[in-house]
DNA sequence: TTTAAACTCTCTAGTCACTATAGAGTCAAG
DNA sequence: CTTGACTCTATAGTGACTAGAGAGTTTAAA
């Protein structure tokens, strides 16, 4: 199959597929006479693996490592879980940050009744004056 | 004061300050005879405002808008709270996404005892075979 | 007075994971 | 035989910086 079909089968855009090839996440394929990339079922599989990893927010370089492991059947598998658990730690840390942010933003929003003019806006005052926000 | 002092006073790097100027978040300053940027207390204030907004994850273009409002004392202040509440919605949506992600990653991690080799690794199998992860 | 260190200047390129475009070539149907 | 859909490569843009080169300026010590 050509790149367009791979694209519709996997839901990755054509440009993204070419980009993955350039980044060595996909191996270079055979080409047709007219220099079109040719793919097979294994390519679909391979690309879907990448897509699932991306949907878990793994970086391309993490995925590259996973792909290497995937094709090294006798490697110890704890590398895989190690990577995943460090990744989950990042995610958890980011969640903490965002929840904190949400609190700050909510306090800031409550601090101003949103009537009147900017001159008296408590939000802008709070952004100007202090790191702490009074709610 | 020169840019280095502004940098230490605000905790923004020198490059970042110059970048903000280029992006019109900071006005162009006076220059010394030797072409060094010269700042005053108002600059510190201004930059700290930007920094606080960044710490709330507001984008530079959102901050540009806030700065405009800040210097338009008679503008209605609900633009400010409107921007903030749409921002908080983004933050909340992102938190939802990340919590979902965390669940998926945790299931994936649990699916493999992390002993043995890649060949039998349930994590890789789950990443390969299906979108759903068995825990 | 010299000179060395520390600071500043502009300009350019790199980061990440794409996305968008230009301009050219290939292929299948009408 | 031409139109339209597809594909190719190469380049530039996104956001918010960060890093570096290479040059000029200022300040302090020798």
Tab-separated table of C-alpha atoms (C1' of nucleotides) in Angstrom:
chain	number	residue	atom	x	y	z
A	1	UNK	CA	0.000	0.000	0.000
A	2	UNK	CA	0.998	3.613	-0.505
A	3	UNK	CA	1.365	6.259	2.146
A	4	UNK	CA	-2.187	7.578	1.799
A	5	UNK	CA	-3.695	4.236	2.654
A	6	UNK	CA	-1.369	3.794	5.602
A	7	UNK	CA	-2.467	7.218	6.727
A	8	UNK	CA	-6.183	6.396	6.667
A	9	UNK	CA	-5.636	2.992	8.245
A	10	UNK	CA	-3.702	4.418	11.160
A	11	UNK	CA	-5.070	7.927	11.501
A	12	UNK	CA	-1.605	9.436	11.226
A	13	UNK	CA	-1.221	12.194	8.685
A	14	UNK	CA	0.922	11.621	5.637
A	15	UNK	CA	3.385	14.281	6.764
A	16	UNK	CA	3.644	12.695	10.171
A	17	UNK	CA	4.485	9.338	8.636
A	18	UNK	CA	7.246	10.860	6.553
A	19	UNK	CA	8.434	12.731	9.618
A	20	UNK	CA	8.615	9.488	11.620
A	21	UNK	CA	10.671	7.946	8.863
A	22	UNK	CA	13.054	10.874	8.902
A	23	UNK	CA	13.344	10.479	12.681
A	24	UNK	CA	14.065	6.761	12.333
A	25	UNK	CA	10.908	5.656	14.099
A	26	UNK	CA	9.827	3.938	10.931
A	27	UNK	CA	12.359	2.067	8.812
A	28	UNK	CA	12.938	3.183	5.247
A	29	UNK	CA	10.544	1.369	2.989
A	30	UNK	CA	10.726	-0.067	-0.437
A	31	UNK	CA	9.846	2.333	-3.203
A	32	UNK	CA	7.725	1.825	-6.281
A	33	UNK	CA	9.012	2.585	-9.767
A	34	UNK	CA	7.683	6.095	-9.452
A	35	UNK	CA	9.481	6.507	-6.106
A	36	UNK	CA	6.374	6.106	-3.952
A	37	UNK	CA	6.809	4.562	-0.503
A	38	UNK	CA	5.311	1.088	-0.232
A	39	UNK	CA	4.020	-0.340	3.037
A	40	UNK	CA	2.613	-3.621	4.288
A	41	UNK	CA	0.627	-4.906	7.268
A	42	UNK	CA	3.707	-4.885	9.471
A	43	UNK	CA	4.017	-1.163	8.796
A	44	UNK	CA	0.448	-0.629	9.994
A	45	UNK	CA	1.214	-2.569	13.140
A	46	UNK	CA	4.432	-0.670	13.697
A	47	UNK	CA	2.828	2.715	13.209
A	48	UNK	CA	-0.092	1.874	15.475
A	49	UNK	CA	2.397	0.934	18.175
A	50	UNK	CA	3.938	4.369	17.841
A	51	UNK	CA	0.558	6.017	17.852
A	52	UNK	CA	-0.486	4.269	21.049
A	53	UNK	CA	2.726	5.300	22.717
A	54	UNK	CA	2.164	8.885	21.612
A	55	UNK	CA	-1.351	8.781	23.014
A	56	UNK	CA	0.322	7.950	26.318
A	57	UNK	CA	2.404	11.086	25.828
A	58	UNK	CA	5.663	9.219	25.499
A	59	UNK	CA	8.279	11.250	23.665
A	60	UNK	CA	9.618	10.141	20.332
A	61	UNK	CA	12.951	9.273	21.887
A	62	UNK	CA	11.265	7.142	24.536
A	63	UNK	CA	9.352	5.426	21.763
A	64	UNK	CA	12.560	4.844	19.857
A	65	UNK	CA	13.908	3.040	22.908
A	66	UNK	CA	10.745	0.988	23.262
A	67	UNK	CA	10.925	0.039	19.615
A	68	UNK	CA	14.478	-1.149	20.049
A	69	UNK	CA	13.443	-3.250	23.006
A	70	UNK	CA	10.471	-4.542	21.101
A	71	UNK	CA	12.789	-5.979	18.505
A	72	UNK	CA	15.216	-7.412	21.072
A	73	UNK	CA	13.125	-10.296	22.425
A	74	UNK	CA	15.772	-11.463	24.860
A	75	UNK	CA	16.466	-8.153	26.522
A	76	UNK	CA	15.317	-7.880	30.124
A	77	UNK	CA	11.884	-6.397	30.284
A	78	UNK	CA	12.361	-4.264	33.371
A	79	UNK	CA	13.774	-1.516	31.177
A	80	UNK	CA	10.320	-1.166	29.755
A	81	UNK	CA	8.601	-0.841	33.084
A	82	UNK	CA	11.330	1.415	34.359
A	83	UNK	CA	10.756	3.840	31.546
A	84	UNK	CA	7.044	3.710	32.051
A	85	UNK	CA	7.240	4.349	35.744
A	86	UNK	CA	9.499	7.334	35.320
A	87	UNK	CA	7.077	8.599	32.741
A	88	UNK	CA	4.134	8.153	35.071
A	89	UNK	CA	6.011	10.144	37.667
A	90	UNK	CA	6.327	13.020	35.256
A	91	UNK	CA	2.630	12.841	34.546
A	92	UNK	CA	1.779	12.840	38.236
A	93	UNK	CA	4.045	15.785	38.910
A	94	UNK	CA	2.438	17.703	36.073
A	95	UNK	CA	-1.026	16.939	37.463
A	96	UNK	CA	0.029	18.328	40.834
A	97	UNK	CA	1.306	21.470	39.202
A	98	UNK	CA	-1.845	21.974	37.224
A	99	UNK	CA	-4.121	21.449	40.215
A	100	UNK	CA	-2.128	24.053	42.064
A	101	UNK	CA	-2.460	26.346	39.097
A	102	UNK	CA	-6.185	25.757	38.954
A	103	UNK	CA	-6.515	26.807	42.598
A	104	UNK	CA	-4.563	29.971	41.993
A	105	UNK	CA	-6.563	30.842	38.934
A	106	UNK	CA	-9.851	30.193	40.715
A	107	UNK	CA	-8.852	32.440	43.609
A	108	UNK	CA	-7.816	35.109	41.186
A	109	UNK	CA	-11.130	34.893	39.373
A	110	UNK	CA	-13.092	35.145	42.610
A	111	UNK	CA	-11.155	38.175	43.709
A	112	UNK	CA	-12.894	40.398	41.156
A	113	UNK	CA	-16.650	40.825	40.605
A	114	UNK	CA	-15.893	41.706	36.939
A	115	UNK	CA	-17.939	44.833	36.898
A	116	UNK	CA	-16.410	48.239	36.622
A	117	UNK	CA	-13.192	49.137	34.931
A	118	UNK	CA	-9.694	47.827	34.736
A	119	UNK	CA	-8.541	50.590	37.067
A	120	UNK	CA	-10.160	48.850	40.001
A	121	UNK	CA	-9.767	45.285	38.802
A	122	UNK	CA	-8.636	43.106	41.675
A	123	UNK	CA	-7.291	40.488	39.333
A	124	UNK	CA	-4.816	42.862	37.787
A	125	UNK	CA	-3.953	44.217	41.209
A	126	UNK	CA	-3.280	40.749	42.474
A	127	UNK	CA	-1.175	39.942	39.439
A	128	UNK	CA	0.756	43.122	39.983
A	129	UNK	CA	1.285	43.242	43.678
A	130	UNK	CA	2.064	39.894	45.183
A	131	UNK	CA	2.669	36.284	44.442
A	132	UNK	CA	-0.048	35.306	46.903
A	133	UNK	CA	-3.622	35.736	45.865
A	134	UNK	CA	-6.322	36.692	48.304
A	135	UNK	CA	-9.583	34.951	47.675
B	1	UNK	CA	20.160	49.433	36.066
B	2	UNK	CA	21.504	47.182	33.349
B	3	UNK	CA	19.997	43.976	32.119
B	4	UNK	CA	22.007	41.746	34.437
B	5	UNK	CA	20.639	43.430	37.534
B	6	UNK	CA	17.092	43.273	36.196
B	7	UNK	CA	17.709	39.596	35.590
B	8	UNK	CA	18.802	38.871	39.161
B	9	UNK	CA	16.027	41.036	40.619
B	10	UNK	CA	13.305	39.252	38.696
B	11	UNK	CA	14.717	35.789	38.203
B	12	UNK	CA	14.271	36.036	34.437
B	13	UNK	CA	17.306	35.181	32.374
B	14	UNK	CA	18.982	37.886	30.360
B	15	UNK	CA	18.085	36.168	27.121
B	16	UNK	CA	14.466	35.911	28.170
B	17	UNK	CA	14.343	39.646	28.890
B	18	UNK	CA	15.722	40.449	25.475
B	19	UNK	CA	13.275	37.971	23.975
B	20	UNK	CA	10.352	39.673	25.716
B	21	UNK	CA	11.479	42.982	24.300
B	22	UNK	CA	11.617	41.525	20.832
B	23	UNK	CA	8.103	40.174	21.321
B	24	UNK	CA	6.855	43.561	22.500
B	25	UNK	CA	6.038	42.422	26.008
B	26	UNK	CA	8.580	44.864	27.322
B	27	UNK	CA	8.870	48.314	25.773
B	28	UNK	CA	12.152	49.352	24.183
B	29	UNK	CA	14.332	50.938	26.790
B	30	UNK	CA	16.754	53.769	26.866
B	31	UNK	CA	20.310	52.829	26.020
B	32	UNK	CA	23.552	53.886	27.637
B	33	UNK	CA	26.400	55.422	25.690
B	34	UNK	CA	27.822	51.979	25.109
B	35	UNK	CA	24.400	50.759	23.841
B	36	UNK	CA	23.485	48.870	27.010
B	37	UNK	CA	19.799	48.651	27.915
B	38	UNK	CA	18.886	50.729	30.968
B	39	UNK	CA	16.001	49.816	33.250
B	40	UNK	CA	14.272	51.302	36.284
B	41	UNK	CA	11.928	50.143	39.038
B	42	UNK	CA	8.932	50.272	36.726
B	43	UNK	CA	10.712	47.746	34.518
B	44	UNK	CA	11.101	45.409	37.467
B	45	UNK	CA	7.406	45.752	38.243
B	46	UNK	CA	6.470	45.194	34.631
B	47	UNK	CA	8.638	42.137	34.259
B	48	UNK	CA	7.409	40.627	37.504
B	49	UNK	CA	3.853	41.043	36.244
B	50	UNK	CA	4.790	39.046	33.167
B	51	UNK	CA	6.537	36.449	35.249
B	52	UNK	CA	3.523	35.942	37.470
B	53	UNK	CA	1.317	35.546	34.464
B	54	UNK	CA	3.719	32.992	33.004
B	55	UNK	CA	3.708	31.099	36.293
B	56	UNK	CA	-0.051	30.819	35.750
B	57	UNK	CA	0.739	29.338	32.351
B	58	UNK	CA	-0.766	32.202	30.434
B	59	UNK	CA	0.618	32.449	26.931
B	60	UNK	CA	2.663	35.416	25.825
B	61	UNK	CA	-0.167	36.610	23.624
B	62	UNK	CA	-2.621	36.424	26.510
B	63	UNK	CA	-0.141	38.384	28.585
B	64	UNK	CA	0.183	40.962	25.838
B	65	UNK	CA	-3.574	41.457	26.032
B	66	UNK	CA	-3.494	41.742	29.811
B	67	UNK	CA	-0.706	44.297	29.589
B	68	UNK	CA	-2.736	46.369	27.190
B	69	UNK	CA	-5.695	46.264	29.552
B	70	UNK	CA	-3.445	47.074	32.445
B	71	UNK	CA	-2.502	50.312	30.784
B	72	UNK	CA	-6.085	51.135	29.793
B	73	UNK	CA	-7.535	51.992	33.200
B	74	UNK	CA	-10.998	52.783	31.866
B	75	UNK	CA	-11.512	49.620	29.876
B	76	UNK	CA	-14.149	47.241	31.244
B	77	UNK	CA	-12.565	44.707	33.473
B	78	UNK	CA	-14.670	41.716	32.473
B	79	UNK	CA	-12.302	41.115	29.587
B	80	UNK	CA	-9.734	40.194	32.166
B	81	UNK	CA	-11.922	37.722	33.979
B	82	UNK	CA	-13.189	36.334	30.712
B	83	UNK	CA	-9.691	35.535	29.601
B	84	UNK	CA	-8.879	33.999	32.920
B	85	UNK	CA	-11.929	31.790	32.998
B	86	UNK	CA	-11.300	30.469	29.534
B	87	UNK	CA	-7.759	29.774	30.611
B	88	UNK	CA	-8.902	27.917	33.689
B	89	UNK	CA	-11.106	25.769	31.472
B	90	UNK	CA	-8.069	24.770	29.446
B	91	UNK	CA	-6.225	23.895	32.608
B	92	UNK	CA	-9.109	21.789	33.865
B	93	UNK	CA	-9.405	19.967	30.576
B	94	UNK	CA	-5.702	19.217	30.613
B	95	UNK	CA	-5.945	17.878	34.153
B	96	UNK	CA	-8.714	15.531	33.047
B	97	UNK	CA	-6.584	14.298	30.166
B	98	UNK	CA	-3.595	13.710	32.356
B	99	UNK	CA	-5.554	11.835	35.000
B	100	UNK	CA	-6.892	9.597	32.286
B	101	UNK	CA	-3.364	9.098	31.048
B	102	UNK	CA	-2.152	8.297	34.514
B	103	UNK	CA	-4.783	5.564	34.829
B	104	UNK	CA	-3.775	4.026	31.546
B	105	UNK	CA	-0.103	4.122	32.418
B	106	UNK	CA	-0.731	2.610	35.834
B	107	UNK	CA	-2.732	-0.254	34.325
B	108	UNK	CA	-0.011	-0.841	31.805
B	109	UNK	CA	2.614	-0.929	34.513
B	110	UNK	CA	0.622	-3.409	36.583
B	111	UNK	CA	0.146	-5.686	33.621
B	112	UNK	CA	3.759	-6.838	33.729
B	113	UNK	CA	5.700	-8.254	36.677
B	114	UNK	CA	8.909	-6.874	35.085
B	115	UNK	CA	10.854	-10.048	35.386
B	116	UNK	CA	11.874	-12.111	32.410
B	117	UNK	CA	12.513	-10.857	28.944
B	118	UNK	CA	10.957	-8.492	26.506
B	119	UNK	CA	9.618	-11.428	24.548
B	120	UNK	CA	6.993	-12.038	27.192
B	121	UNK	CA	6.546	-8.487	28.370
B	122	UNK	CA	2.873	-7.771	28.829
B	123	UNK	CA	3.425	-4.048	28.567
B	124	UNK	CA	4.790	-4.304	25.074
B	125	UNK	CA	2.064	-6.767	24.173
B	126	UNK	CA	-0.569	-4.388	25.396
B	127	UNK	CA	0.992	-1.533	23.522
B	128	UNK	CA	1.074	-3.674	20.410
B	129	UNK	CA	-2.243	-5.406	20.411
B	130	UNK	CA	-5.065	-3.218	21.539
B	131	UNK	CA	-6.010	0.222	22.657
B	132	UNK	CA	-7.508	-1.231	25.838
B	133	UNK	CA	-5.169	-2.247	28.552
B	134	UNK	CA	-5.877	-5.200	30.775
B	135	UNK	CA	-4.874	-4.663	34.337
C	1	DT	C1'	48.583	51.840	32.245
C	2	DT	C1'	47.580	47.701	30.795
C	3	DT	C1'	45.053	43.845	30.800
C	4	DA	C1'	41.976	40.480	32.170
C	5	DA	C1'	37.448	39.338	33.622
C	6	DA	C1'	32.818	40.192	33.510
C	7	DC	C1'	29.341	42.049	31.264
C	8	DT	C1'	26.650	43.413	27.170
C	9	DC	C1'	25.422	43.617	22.221
C	10	DT	C1'	23.246	41.356	17.759
C	11	DC	C1'	22.357	37.457	15.115
C	12	DT	C1'	21.641	32.768	14.287
C	13	DA	C1'	20.342	28.139	15.235
C	14	DG	C1'	18.439	24.599	18.134
C	15	DT	C1'	14.588	22.477	21.012
C	16	DC	C1'	9.847	19.241	20.256
C	17	DA	C1'	6.454	17.113	17.407
C	18	DC	C1'	4.552	18.175	14.236
C	19	DT	C1'	1.915	21.288	10.296
C	20	DA	C1'	1.823	23.848	6.089
C	21	DT	C1'	3.453	25.284	1.917
C	22	DA	C1'	5.817	25.374	-2.829
C	23	DG	C1'	6.919	23.275	-6.836
C	24	DA	C1'	7.527	19.204	-9.233
C	25	DG	C1'	6.595	14.447	-10.527
C	26	DT	C1'	3.322	10.061	-10.991
C	27	DC	C1'	-0.740	7.635	-11.846
C	28	DA	C1'	-5.682	6.278	-12.937
C	29	DA	C1'	-10.162	7.448	-14.882
C	30	DG	C1'	-12.984	9.736	-18.247
D	1	DC	C1'	-4.945	13.473	-23.518
D	2	DT	C1'	-6.095	15.803	-19.916
D	3	DT	C1'	-7.817	16.385	-15.421
D	4	DG	C1'	-7.576	15.459	-10.738
D	5	DA	C1'	-5.878	12.901	-6.987
D	6	DC	C1'	-1.995	11.388	-5.199
D	7	DT	C1'	2.990	11.469	-4.100
D	8	DC	C1'	7.754	13.359	-3.848
D	9	DT	C1'	11.499	16.615	-1.623
D	10	DA	C1'	12.733	20.632	0.632
D	11	DT	C1'	11.868	24.500	3.402
D	12	DA	C1'	9.706	27.365	6.924
D	13	DG	C1'	6.652	28.067	10.760
D	14	DT	C1'	4.688	27.059	15.570
D	15	DG	C1'	5.816	28.698	21.239
D	16	DA	C1'	8.726	30.091	24.579
D	17	DC	C1'	12.519	30.030	25.242
D	18	DT	C1'	17.961	28.410	25.416
D	19	DA	C1'	22.658	28.265	23.691
D	20	DG	C1'	26.292	29.887	21.152
D	21	DA	C1'	29.432	32.837	18.118
D	22	DG	C1'	31.832	36.833	17.638
D	23	DA	C1'	32.257	41.483	18.737
D	24	DG	C1'	32.130	45.557	21.699
D	25	DT	C1'	32.046	47.877	26.647
D	26	DT	C1'	32.996	48.473	31.326
D	27	DT	C1'	35.226	47.670	35.718
D	28	DA	C1'	38.749	45.932	38.732
D	29	DA	C1'	43.093	44.368	39.759
D	30	DA	C1'	48.139	44.004	38.662
